[in-house]
Short mmCIF file of C-alpha atoms in Angstrom, two decimals:
data_model
loop_
_atom_site.label_atom_id
_atom_site.label_comp_id
_atom_site.label_asym_id
_atom_site.label_seq_id
_atom_site.Cartn_x
_atom_site.Cartn_y
_atom_site.Cartn_z
CA UNK P 10 40.60 -95.71 47.43
CA UNK P 11 37.72 -93.78 48.95
CA UNK P 12 40.18 -91.01 49.91
CA UNK P 13 41.96 -90.96 46.55
CA UNK P 14 40.06 -88.02 45.02
CA UNK P 15 40.65 -85.81 48.06
CA UNK P 16 44.32 -86.79 48.24
CA UNK P 17 44.75 -86.16 44.53
CA UNK P 18 43.08 -82.76 44.83
CA UNK P 19 45.46 -81.78 47.66
CA UNK P 20 48.56 -82.85 45.73
CA UNK P 21 47.33 -80.88 42.71
CA UNK P 22 46.71 -77.81 44.91
CA UNK P 23 50.25 -78.08 46.29
CA UNK P 24 51.69 -78.33 42.79
CA UNK P 25 49.70 -75.27 41.69
CA UNK P 26 51.02 -73.35 44.68
CA UNK P 27 54.60 -74.38 43.89
CA UNK P 28 54.16 -73.33 40.26
CA UNK P 29 52.63 -69.98 41.22
CA UNK P 30 55.15 -69.13 43.95
CA UNK P 31 58.21 -70.21 41.98
CA UNK P 32 57.20 -68.63 38.67
CA UNK P 33 59.42 -65.55 39.25
CA UNK P 34 62.51 -67.76 39.67
CA UNK P 35 62.39 -69.09 36.11
CA UNK P 36 62.44 -72.70 37.33
CA UNK P 37 60.99 -75.20 34.90
CA UNK P 38 58.57 -77.82 36.08
CA UNK P 39 58.31 -81.28 34.58
CA UNK P 40 55.82 -81.48 33.00
CA UNK P 41 55.82 -77.83 31.95
CA UNK P 42 52.10 -77.45 32.60
CA UNK P 43 49.48 -79.20 34.67
CA UNK P 44 48.63 -82.48 32.99
CA UNK P 45 45.14 -83.98 33.06
CA UNK P 46 45.23 -87.55 34.30
CA UNK P 47 48.60 -87.13 36.01
CA UNK P 48 49.09 -88.87 39.33
CA UNK P 49 50.77 -85.68 40.60
CA UNK P 50 52.99 -87.76 42.83
CA UNK P 51 56.21 -85.82 42.22
CA UNK P 52 57.01 -82.10 42.04
CA UNK P 53 59.94 -82.23 39.61
CA UNK P 54 61.82 -79.05 38.77
CA UNK P 55 64.79 -78.28 36.54
CA UNK P 56 67.18 -75.85 38.17
CA UNK P 57 68.52 -73.03 36.00
CA UNK P 58 71.58 -73.72 33.85
CA UNK P 59 74.70 -73.44 35.98
CA UNK P 60 72.90 -73.96 39.30
CA UNK P 61 74.61 -76.39 41.65
CA UNK P 62 72.00 -79.03 42.46
CA UNK P 63 74.06 -80.60 45.26
CA UNK P 64 74.53 -77.22 46.95
CA UNK P 65 70.83 -76.45 46.51
CA UNK P 66 69.81 -79.77 48.05
CA UNK P 67 72.29 -79.30 50.91
CA UNK P 68 71.00 -75.79 51.52
CA UNK P 69 67.41 -77.00 51.69
CA UNK P 70 68.31 -79.91 53.96
CA UNK P 71 70.14 -77.50 56.29
CA UNK P 72 66.80 -75.78 56.98
CA UNK P 73 64.84 -79.02 57.34
CA UNK P 74 63.50 -79.34 53.79
CA UNK P 75 64.21 -82.66 52.09
CA UNK P 76 64.10 -82.68 48.29
CA UNK P 77 64.83 -85.82 46.29
CA UNK P 78 66.41 -86.93 43.06
CA UNK P 79 64.36 -89.42 41.08
CA UNK P 80 65.76 -89.44 37.59
CA UNK P 81 68.95 -90.80 36.12
CA UNK P 82 69.12 -91.18 32.35
CA UNK P 83 68.58 -94.81 31.38
CA UNK P 84 71.68 -94.88 29.20
CA UNK P 85 73.77 -94.30 32.36
CA UNK P 86 72.67 -97.60 33.92
CA UNK P 87 75.10 -100.46 33.34
CA UNK P 88 72.75 -102.67 31.31
CA UNK P 89 71.84 -99.85 28.96
CA UNK P 90 75.48 -98.72 28.69
CA UNK P 91 76.31 -102.07 27.09
CA UNK P 92 73.05 -102.93 25.31
CA UNK P 93 71.23 -99.76 24.25
CA UNK P 94 71.63 -98.33 20.79
CA UNK P 95 72.68 -94.81 21.66
CA UNK P 96 74.35 -92.61 19.08
CA UNK P 97 77.89 -91.31 19.45
CA UNK P 98 76.66 -88.08 21.06
CA UNK P 99 74.64 -89.94 23.67
CA UNK P 100 71.29 -88.48 24.61
CA UNK P 101 72.24 -84.84 24.92
CA UNK P 102 68.89 -83.53 26.18
CA UNK P 103 68.82 -86.14 28.97
CA UNK P 104 72.45 -85.53 29.81
CA UNK P 105 71.91 -81.76 30.11
CA UNK P 106 68.68 -82.05 32.13
CA UNK P 107 69.62 -84.82 34.57
CA UNK P 108 72.09 -82.84 36.73
CA UNK P 109 69.51 -80.04 37.09
CA UNK P 110 66.50 -82.22 38.01
CA UNK P 111 65.23 -82.58 41.54
CA UNK P 112 61.91 -83.19 43.28
CA UNK P 113 60.40 -80.89 45.88
CA UNK P 114 58.54 -82.31 48.87
CA UNK P 115 55.03 -83.35 47.87
CA UNK P 116 52.62 -85.11 50.20
CA UNK P 117 49.16 -84.35 51.47
CA UNK P 118 50.47 -83.48 54.93
CA UNK P 119 52.10 -80.29 53.62
CA UNK P 120 50.28 -77.12 54.63
CA UNK P 121 50.16 -74.05 52.41
CA UNK P 122 52.65 -72.50 54.84
CA UNK P 123 55.01 -75.45 54.35
CA UNK P 124 54.86 -75.02 50.58
CA UNK P 125 55.43 -71.27 50.90
CA UNK P 126 58.47 -71.94 53.08
CA UNK P 127 59.95 -74.37 50.55
CA UNK P 128 59.46 -71.74 47.85
CA UNK P 129 61.00 -68.98 49.96
CA UNK P 130 64.05 -71.05 50.91
CA UNK P 131 64.58 -72.34 47.38
CA UNK P 132 64.20 -68.86 45.90
CA UNK P 133 66.77 -67.56 48.36
CA UNK P 134 69.26 -70.26 47.45
CA UNK P 135 68.86 -69.61 43.75
CA UNK P 136 69.35 -65.87 44.10
CA UNK P 137 72.73 -66.17 45.78
#
């Protein structure tokens, strides 16, 4: 716990660098803006409409960058499929966002150069 503030500050600095460097790409971050009190433990982005998340992840992995997927809409889990009260159209916002969501690497061991490289590689994949 004595290192928590320093670790939190580094994660927040990494997130700010991601946001700054990726701003020209039009990527959306979740949350949209820095949030006071956030644990800043994930760097979640929404790829642009029509982007192929699997191809983007594969492209990043091919150059040694390992993004993650953390979110699957609850109504797609088996228990919720049979028990949740979801309208006939489902949860359209969740269903549209889920295939575009992914998490960028985020840990205190990342250097500014590492973050810049992630941004450069991701930007290149999205521009092709």
